[in-house]
Coordinates of C-alpha atoms and ligand atoms in Angstrom, one line a residue:
M297 CA 96.6 104.1 102.4
I298 CA 96.2 107.4 103.6
Y299 CA 95.5 110.0 101.1
L300 CA 96.4 112.9 102.1
D301 CA 96.1 114.5 98.1
H302 CA 92.5 115.6 97.4
A303 CA 94.0 119.7 96.4
A304 CA 95.0 117.2 93.4
A305 CA 92.1 114.6 92.8
T306 CA 89.2 114.0 95.2
P307 CA 87.0 110.1 95.3
V308 CA 83.7 110.6 93.0
D309 CA 80.6 110.3 96.0
K310 CA 78.3 106.7 95.1
R311 CA 75.9 108.9 95.6
V312 CA 77.6 111.1 92.7
L313 CA 78.3 108.1 90.4
Q314 CA 74.6 106.2 90.9
A315 CA 73.3 109.8 90.0
M316 CA 75.3 109.8 86.6
E317 CA 74.9 106.0 85.7
P318 CA 71.4 105.8 84.1
C319 CA 73.2 109.1 81.4
F320 CA 75.5 106.2 80.7
T321 CA 73.2 103.6 79.5
E322 CA 69.3 103.9 79.6
D323 CA 69.3 107.7 79.5
F324 CA 72.0 108.3 76.3
F325 CA 70.1 110.5 74.3
N326 CA 71.5 113.3 72.6
P327 CA 69.7 116.2 73.1
S328 CA 69.0 118.2 71.0
A329 CA 67.8 115.2 69.4
A330 CA 63.6 115.9 68.5
Y331 CA 62.1 113.0 70.8
L332 CA 60.4 112.7 73.8
P333 CA 63.7 110.8 75.5
A334 CA 65.6 113.2 74.3
K335 CA 63.8 115.8 76.1
K336 CA 63.8 114.4 79.0
M337 CA 67.4 114.6 78.7
A338 CA 67.9 118.4 77.9
S339 CA 65.3 119.4 80.6
E340 CA 67.2 117.7 83.3
Y341 CA 70.5 119.0 81.8
E342 CA 68.9 122.4 82.3
S343 CA 68.1 121.2 85.6
A344 CA 71.5 120.3 87.0
K345 CA 72.8 123.5 85.4
G346 CA 70.2 125.1 88.0
V347 CA 71.4 122.9 90.7
I348 CA 75.2 124.4 89.9
A349 CA 74.4 127.2 89.3
H350 CA 71.8 128.3 92.6
A351 CA 74.8 126.9 94.3
I352 CA 76.3 129.7 93.2
G353 CA 73.8 132.4 93.3
A354 CA 73.5 132.5 89.2
K355 CA 70.6 131.7 86.4
T356 CA 71.4 128.8 84.4
S357 CA 71.2 131.0 81.7
D358 CA 74.9 132.8 83.6
L359 CA 76.7 129.2 83.2
I360 CA 79.2 127.9 80.4
I361 CA 79.8 124.1 80.8
T362 CA 83.5 123.4 80.1
A363 CA 85.7 120.0 80.2
G364 CA 87.1 121.2 83.4
A365 CA 87.9 123.9 85.3
T366 CA 91.8 124.0 82.5
E367 CA 88.9 124.9 79.6
A368 CA 86.5 127.3 82.2
N369 CA 90.0 129.9 82.4
N370 CA 91.1 129.5 79.7
L371 CA 87.4 130.1 78.1
A372 CA 87.9 133.4 80.3
F373 CA 91.2 134.9 78.2
T374 CA 90.0 133.7 75.6
A375 CA 86.6 134.5 74.9
I376 CA 87.1 137.9 76.2
S377 CA 90.9 138.8 73.8
L378 CA 88.1 137.7 70.7
D379 CA 86.0 141.2 70.8
E380 CA 87.0 142.7 67.5
S381 CA 85.0 146.1 69.2
R382 CA 88.5 146.5 71.6
Q383 CA 89.9 149.0 69.4
S384 CA 87.4 151.9 69.3
L385 CA 86.4 151.7 72.6
S386 CA 88.1 153.4 74.9
S387 CA 89.0 157.3 73.7
P388 CA 91.5 159.0 72.3
A389 CA 92.7 160.9 74.8
S390 CA 93.3 157.7 77.0
Q391 CA 95.9 156.3 74.7
D392 CA 98.5 159.3 74.2
S393 CA 98.0 161.3 77.4
V394 CA 99.9 158.3 79.5
G395 CA 102.3 157.5 76.9
H396 CA 100.5 154.0 76.6
P397 CA 101.4 152.5 72.9
P398 CA 98.0 152.0 70.6
H399 CA 96.5 149.3 71.9
S400 CA 96.7 146.1 70.4
C401 CA 94.0 144.0 69.6
H402 CA 95.1 142.0 72.8
P403 CA 92.8 142.9 75.5
S404 CA 95.7 143.8 78.9
V405 CA 95.2 141.4 81.8
L406 CA 95.9 141.4 85.8
Y407 CA 96.2 137.7 87.0
L408 CA 98.2 137.5 90.9
V409 CA 100.7 135.4 90.5
T410 CA 100.0 132.6 92.4
E411 CA 97.7 131.5 90.1
H412 CA 97.1 128.2 89.0
D413 CA 98.7 127.4 84.9
S414 CA 95.7 127.5 83.4
V415 CA 94.9 130.5 84.5
R416 CA 98.9 132.2 84.5
R417 CA 99.4 130.5 80.8
V418 CA 97.7 131.6 79.3
A419 CA 97.8 135.8 80.8
E420 CA 101.0 135.1 79.8
R421 CA 100.2 134.3 76.0
Y422 CA 98.1 137.7 76.3
G423 CA 101.1 139.6 78.1
G424 CA 98.9 139.5 81.0
Q425 CA 100.9 141.7 84.4
A426 CA 101.4 139.8 87.8
I427 CA 100.0 141.3 91.1
D428 CA 102.2 140.2 93.4
V429 CA 100.4 138.6 96.7
L430 CA 102.3 139.4 100.2
L431 CA 104.1 137.7 101.9
N432 CA 101.0 135.5 103.3
G433 CA 100.0 134.7 100.3
L434 CA 97.3 137.1 100.3
I435 CA 96.7 140.0 97.5
D436 CA 98.9 143.3 97.7
L437 CA 96.0 145.5 97.3
S438 CA 98.4 148.6 96.9
D439 CA 100.1 147.1 94.0
L440 CA 96.8 145.0 92.3
R441 CA 96.0 149.5 91.7
K442 CA 99.1 150.6 90.9
K443 CA 98.8 148.2 88.1
I444 CA 95.6 149.0 86.4
T445 CA 95.6 151.0 84.0
D446 CA 93.4 152.6 81.4
E447 CA 93.8 149.3 79.0
T448 CA 93.0 147.4 81.6
E449 CA 90.3 144.5 80.3
L450 CA 90.6 141.8 82.8
I451 CA 91.6 140.8 87.0
S452 CA 92.2 136.9 87.5
V453 CA 92.4 136.5 91.1
S454 CA 91.0 133.3 92.3
L455 CA 89.0 132.5 95.2
A456 CA 92.0 129.4 96.4
N457 CA 94.9 128.6 96.5
N458 CA 95.6 125.5 95.2
E459 CA 99.6 125.5 96.3
L460 CA 98.4 127.0 99.7
G461 CA 95.2 127.3 99.9
T462 CA 95.6 130.6 100.6
I463 CA 91.5 132.7 100.6
Q464 CA 91.8 136.1 98.3
P465 CA 89.8 138.3 99.4
I466 CA 87.9 138.8 96.2
A467 CA 85.1 141.4 97.8
E468 CA 87.7 143.7 98.4
V469 CA 89.4 143.8 94.9
S470 CA 85.9 143.9 93.6
Q471 CA 85.2 147.1 95.7
I472 CA 88.2 148.3 93.6
I473 CA 87.5 147.6 90.7
R474 CA 84.2 149.6 91.4
E475 CA 86.6 152.0 92.2
V476 CA 87.9 152.5 89.1
K477 CA 85.3 151.6 86.6
L478 CA 83.4 154.2 88.1
D479 CA 86.3 157.2 87.6
R480 CA 86.6 155.3 84.2
M481 CA 83.0 156.3 84.0
K482 CA 83.5 159.9 84.6
R483 CA 86.8 160.7 82.1
G484 CA 83.8 158.9 79.2
L485 CA 86.2 156.2 78.7
K486 CA 84.2 153.4 77.3
R487 CA 86.7 150.1 77.8
Q488 CA 84.9 148.0 80.1
L489 CA 87.2 145.7 83.5
L490 CA 86.2 142.4 84.2
L491 CA 87.3 140.8 87.3
H492 CA 87.3 136.7 87.1
S493 CA 88.1 134.2 89.8
D494 CA 88.8 130.4 89.7
A495 CA 87.2 128.8 92.7
S496 CA 87.7 124.9 92.0
Q497 CA 89.2 124.7 95.6
A498 CA 86.8 127.3 97.0
L499 CA 84.1 125.1 96.2
N500 CA 84.4 122.7 98.7
L501 CA 84.6 124.7 101.9
L502 CA 83.6 127.9 101.2
D503 CA 79.8 129.3 100.6
I504 CA 80.0 130.4 97.4
N505 CA 78.0 133.7 96.0
V506 CA 78.4 135.0 92.7
A507 CA 76.6 138.6 93.7
R508 CA 78.7 138.8 97.3
L509 CA 82.2 138.0 95.7
G510 CA 80.9 141.5 92.8
V511 CA 82.7 138.6 90.2
D512 CA 81.9 138.6 86.6
L513 CA 83.3 135.7 85.8
L514 CA 83.8 132.3 88.1
T515 CA 85.6 128.7 86.8
L516 CA 83.8 125.8 89.0
N517 CA 85.5 122.3 88.9
A518 CA 83.5 119.3 89.5
A519 CA 87.0 116.8 90.2
K520 CA 87.7 119.3 93.3
V521 CA 84.3 117.9 95.0
Y522 CA 84.3 114.5 94.4
G523 CA 82.9 114.2 91.2
P524 CA 83.6 113.5 87.5
K525 CA 86.6 114.5 85.9
G526 CA 86.3 117.1 83.1
V527 CA 83.5 118.6 83.7
G528 CA 83.4 122.1 84.9
A529 CA 81.7 125.4 84.1
L530 CA 82.0 129.3 83.7
Y531 CA 79.5 131.3 85.6
V532 CA 79.5 134.4 83.2
S533 CA 77.1 137.7 84.3
H534 CA 74.5 138.3 81.6
D535 CA 76.1 142.0 81.1
V536 CA 79.4 140.5 80.4
R537 CA 79.4 140.3 76.3
L538 CA 82.0 136.8 75.7
H539 CA 83.0 135.4 72.2
P540 CA 82.9 131.5 71.4
L541 CA 85.6 129.8 71.1
T542 CA 84.3 126.3 68.9
F543 CA 81.4 126.5 66.5
G544 CA 78.9 123.6 65.9
G545 CA 75.7 123.3 66.8
G546 CA 75.5 126.6 68.5
Q547 CA 75.2 124.5 72.6
E548 CA 75.8 126.9 75.9
N549 CA 74.1 129.4 74.6
G550 CA 76.4 129.4 71.3
L551 CA 79.5 129.4 73.7
R552 CA 80.4 126.1 73.9
S553 CA 79.7 123.9 71.1
G554 CA 79.5 120.6 71.5
T555 CA 76.9 117.6 72.5
E556 CA 76.5 118.6 76.1
N557 CA 78.0 116.2 78.4
V558 CA 74.5 115.0 80.6
P559 CA 75.9 112.2 82.7
G560 CA 78.7 114.7 83.4
V561 CA 76.3 117.7 84.8
I562 CA 74.4 115.8 86.3
G563 CA 77.3 114.3 88.4
F564 CA 78.1 118.0 89.0
A565 CA 75.2 119.3 90.7
K566 CA 74.8 116.2 92.4
A567 CA 78.3 116.9 94.6
I568 CA 77.4 120.0 94.7
L569 CA 74.2 119.6 96.8
L570 CA 76.3 117.3 98.4
T571 CA 78.9 119.6 99.7
K572 CA 76.9 122.5 100.2
E573 CA 75.5 120.0 102.1
H574 CA 77.9 119.7 104.5
L575 CA 80.0 123.0 104.1
N576 CA 79.7 124.1 107.6
G577 CA 80.1 120.4 109.7
N578 CA 83.6 119.6 106.7
R579 CA 84.7 123.1 107.5
K580 CA 84.5 122.2 111.4
K581 CA 86.1 118.9 111.1
Y582 CA 88.9 120.0 109.0
A583 CA 90.1 123.1 111.3
A584 CA 90.0 120.5 114.4
W585 CA 92.2 118.2 112.3
K586 CA 93.7 120.9 110.8
K587 CA 95.3 121.7 115.2
S588 CA 95.3 118.2 116.4
F589 CA 98.0 117.5 113.8
L590 CA 99.9 120.0 113.7
S591 CA 100.4 119.7 117.2
E592 CA 101.7 115.9 116.8
L593 CA 103.7 116.6 114.0
S594 CA 107.4 117.5 115.4
D595 CA 110.1 119.6 113.6
Y596 CA 108.8 121.1 111.2
E597 CA 107.8 125.1 110.3
L598 CA 104.5 125.8 109.5
I599 CA 104.7 128.0 105.3
N600 CA 101.0 127.7 105.0
D601 CA 98.5 130.4 108.2
R602 CA 94.8 131.1 108.7
H603 CA 93.9 133.1 105.8
S604 CA 93.8 129.8 104.2
L605 CA 90.9 126.7 103.7
D606 CA 90.4 124.7 106.1
N607 CA 91.6 121.4 105.0
F608 CA 95.3 122.5 103.6
V609 CA 99.1 122.0 105.2
V610 CA 101.9 123.8 104.3
V611 CA 104.7 122.6 105.6
C612 CA 108.2 122.6 105.7
F613 CA 110.8 120.3 106.7
K614 CA 113.6 122.2 106.5
G615 CA 116.9 120.9 105.5
L616 CA 114.9 117.5 103.5
D617 CA 114.3 117.2 100.7
A618 CA 110.8 116.7 100.6
E619 CA 110.3 114.7 97.2
R620 CA 112.4 112.2 98.6
L621 CA 110.1 113.0 101.6
V622 CA 106.5 112.6 98.8
F623 CA 109.0 108.7 98.5
L624 CA 109.0 107.4 101.4
L625 CA 105.6 108.5 102.5
E626 CA 104.5 106.7 99.7
E627 CA 106.4 103.5 100.8
R628 CA 104.2 103.8 104.5
E629 CA 100.8 104.1 101.7
V630 CA 100.2 107.6 102.9
Y631 CA 100.5 109.7 100.0
V632 CA 101.2 114.1 99.7
A633 CA 102.2 116.5 97.8
T634 CA 105.0 118.4 97.3
G635 CA 102.9 121.7 95.5
A636 CA 100.7 121.2 92.7
A637 CA 100.0 118.0 90.8
C638 CA 100.8 118.9 87.0
A639 CA 104.0 120.7 88.2
A640 CA 104.9 118.1 90.4
S641 CA 105.0 115.6 87.6
K642 CA 107.2 118.1 85.7
G643 CA 109.2 119.0 88.5
V644 CA 109.0 122.1 88.7
R645 CA 109.4 124.0 91.7
S646 CA 106.6 125.9 92.5
H647 CA 105.8 128.8 91.8
A648 CA 103.5 130.3 94.3
L649 CA 105.9 128.7 97.4
K650 CA 108.7 131.3 94.9
A651 CA 106.4 134.8 95.6
I652 CA 105.7 134.3 99.0
G653 CA 109.3 135.1 99.5
L654 CA 110.7 131.4 100.7
T655 CA 113.8 129.8 99.6
D656 CA 115.0 127.1 97.6
E657 CA 115.4 125.5 100.3
Q658 CA 112.1 125.9 102.2
I659 CA 110.5 125.7 98.7
A660 CA 112.7 122.6 98.4
G661 CA 112.0 121.3 102.1
S662 CA 107.9 121.5 101.6
L663 CA 104.9 119.5 101.4
R664 CA 101.4 120.2 100.6
I665 CA 98.6 117.9 102.9
T666 CA 95.3 117.9 102.2
F667 CA 92.8 116.1 104.3
G668 CA 89.1 115.3 102.3
E669 CA 86.9 112.9 102.3
T670 CA 88.5 110.0 101.9
N671 CA 89.9 110.3 105.8
D672 CA 89.1 110.0 109.5
E673 CA 90.2 111.6 112.9
A674 CA 92.7 108.2 113.0
Q675 CA 94.3 108.6 110.0
I676 CA 95.4 112.6 110.9
H677 CA 96.9 111.2 114.4
E678 CA 98.5 107.6 112.2
A679 CA 99.1 110.0 109.7
A680 CA 101.0 113.2 111.5
K681 CA 103.0 109.1 113.8
I682 CA 104.2 108.3 109.6
I683 CA 105.7 111.4 108.7
N684 CA 107.3 112.5 111.9
E685 CA 109.6 108.2 111.2
V686 CA 109.7 109.4 108.2
V687 CA 111.1 113.0 108.5
A688 CA 113.1 111.3 112.0
G689 CA 114.7 108.4 109.6
E690 CA 115.6 111.5 106.6
R691 CA 117.5 113.0 109.2
E692 CA 119.1 110.8 111.0
R693 CA 120.6 109.4 107.1
I694 CA 121.7 113.0 106.8
N695 CA 123.3 113.3 110.4
K696 CA 124.6 109.4 109.8
S697 CA 126.6 111.0 105.7
A698 CA 127.5 114.3 107.2
A699 CA 129.5 112.7 110.6
A700 CA 130.8 110.3 107.9
K701 CA 131.8 112.0 105.0
K702 CA 133.7 114.7 107.7
E703 CA 135.8 111.8 109.5
L704 CA 136.8 110.4 106.2
A705 CA 138.2 113.9 105.8
N706 CA 140.2 113.8 109.0
D707 CA 141.3 110.6 107.9
Ligands
LIG115 N1 92.4 125.3 88.8 C1 93.0 125.7 90.1 C2 92.6 126.2 91.8 C3 93.0 124.2 90.4 O1 92.8 123.9 91.8 C4 92.7 123.1 88.9 C5 93.5 121.7 89.3 O2 94.7 121.6 90.2 C6 92.5 123.6 87.9 C7 92.3 125.0 87.6 C8 92.7 123.3 86.5 O3 91.3 122.2 87.1 P1 91.7 120.3 85.8 O4 92.8 119.9 85.8 O5 90.4 120.3 86.1 O6 91.2 121.4 84.0

């Protein structure tokens, strides 16, 4: 089998599994309990959180552990929306002078049009407005500037896109936000303006530092870095006030009650350490694979450009049906994707590919190929060869069928 869908899922690294295993059996204690073995688990949990936080240049207390990136993304939006003091924050002049309707209890949010559904859907719930991307998938910064109003409270732009791998210039976005905040301050407007970034896909390939990026909120996902599924985190800058979504035992600084997922977090910490250790080597390796893969592949159009993660290749085989290609490649034991796994399972065409201006025909013929740790160089060559054969076979079948139809019409 040649697995080329690491953006959808990564296998748990054996060393990660090994680190997690004792917490399922002998070290199963609830960290909130009063006896010594439980206290030991509480302390191990905190140090594991510390490792994850340290990996992104944050403090342990800045991290809220969640059950995956979907929850972390949702938390970023929903937790600020519960701020009841919102209505009294902006000056009356800010509402009337520009003709905005009175502020509702929902925050005004912006999100990048290519975001993962776990951002897009929750942003839409709050009436969020989409920020355009340029044809290369990068955020249109002039559109961002245009869409920020005095009401805007949250802007969400992923660090790397899950369908194209596009790496967004978050530091530039953050600079624009700083300018807007300064202007608001000068005019006496108190409304907050936060920057959230979903780093689910980026953690594997980019050296992330929250201060350098200038983000207030950042989503992490263990499942994309050879850690366990269903474990994620939301970084929340210490000066941001969020509101709890779940109420109970008061875990995670009171923001997300529920017994701590000790094995999950210990696994995530181990996974992040391993990822960090191999970051530069992996980037070089994937970049070299991408180059040789593309040089061996025939008859395609490259969709994602140089601003994307090194392990992402999105190619279009014009005139072909990518869903059929996925099926035919599976028969040859090569696993690829047509887009985000969750969208593909529902037969939904990619909104991200549409946003970068691809035609329906281009979208229909596009494959997402993502390299990872289950691959080696030989597999990359083999995959290119198999894809070429399958594509050539499909083209031949289509040509034959067109010729037969023509002949029939002539008869
Ligand atoms: N955000 C991005 C960019 C993703 O790629 C994914 C998963 O594919 C998610 C969020 C959702 O992650 P999960 O399904 O683990 O909650």
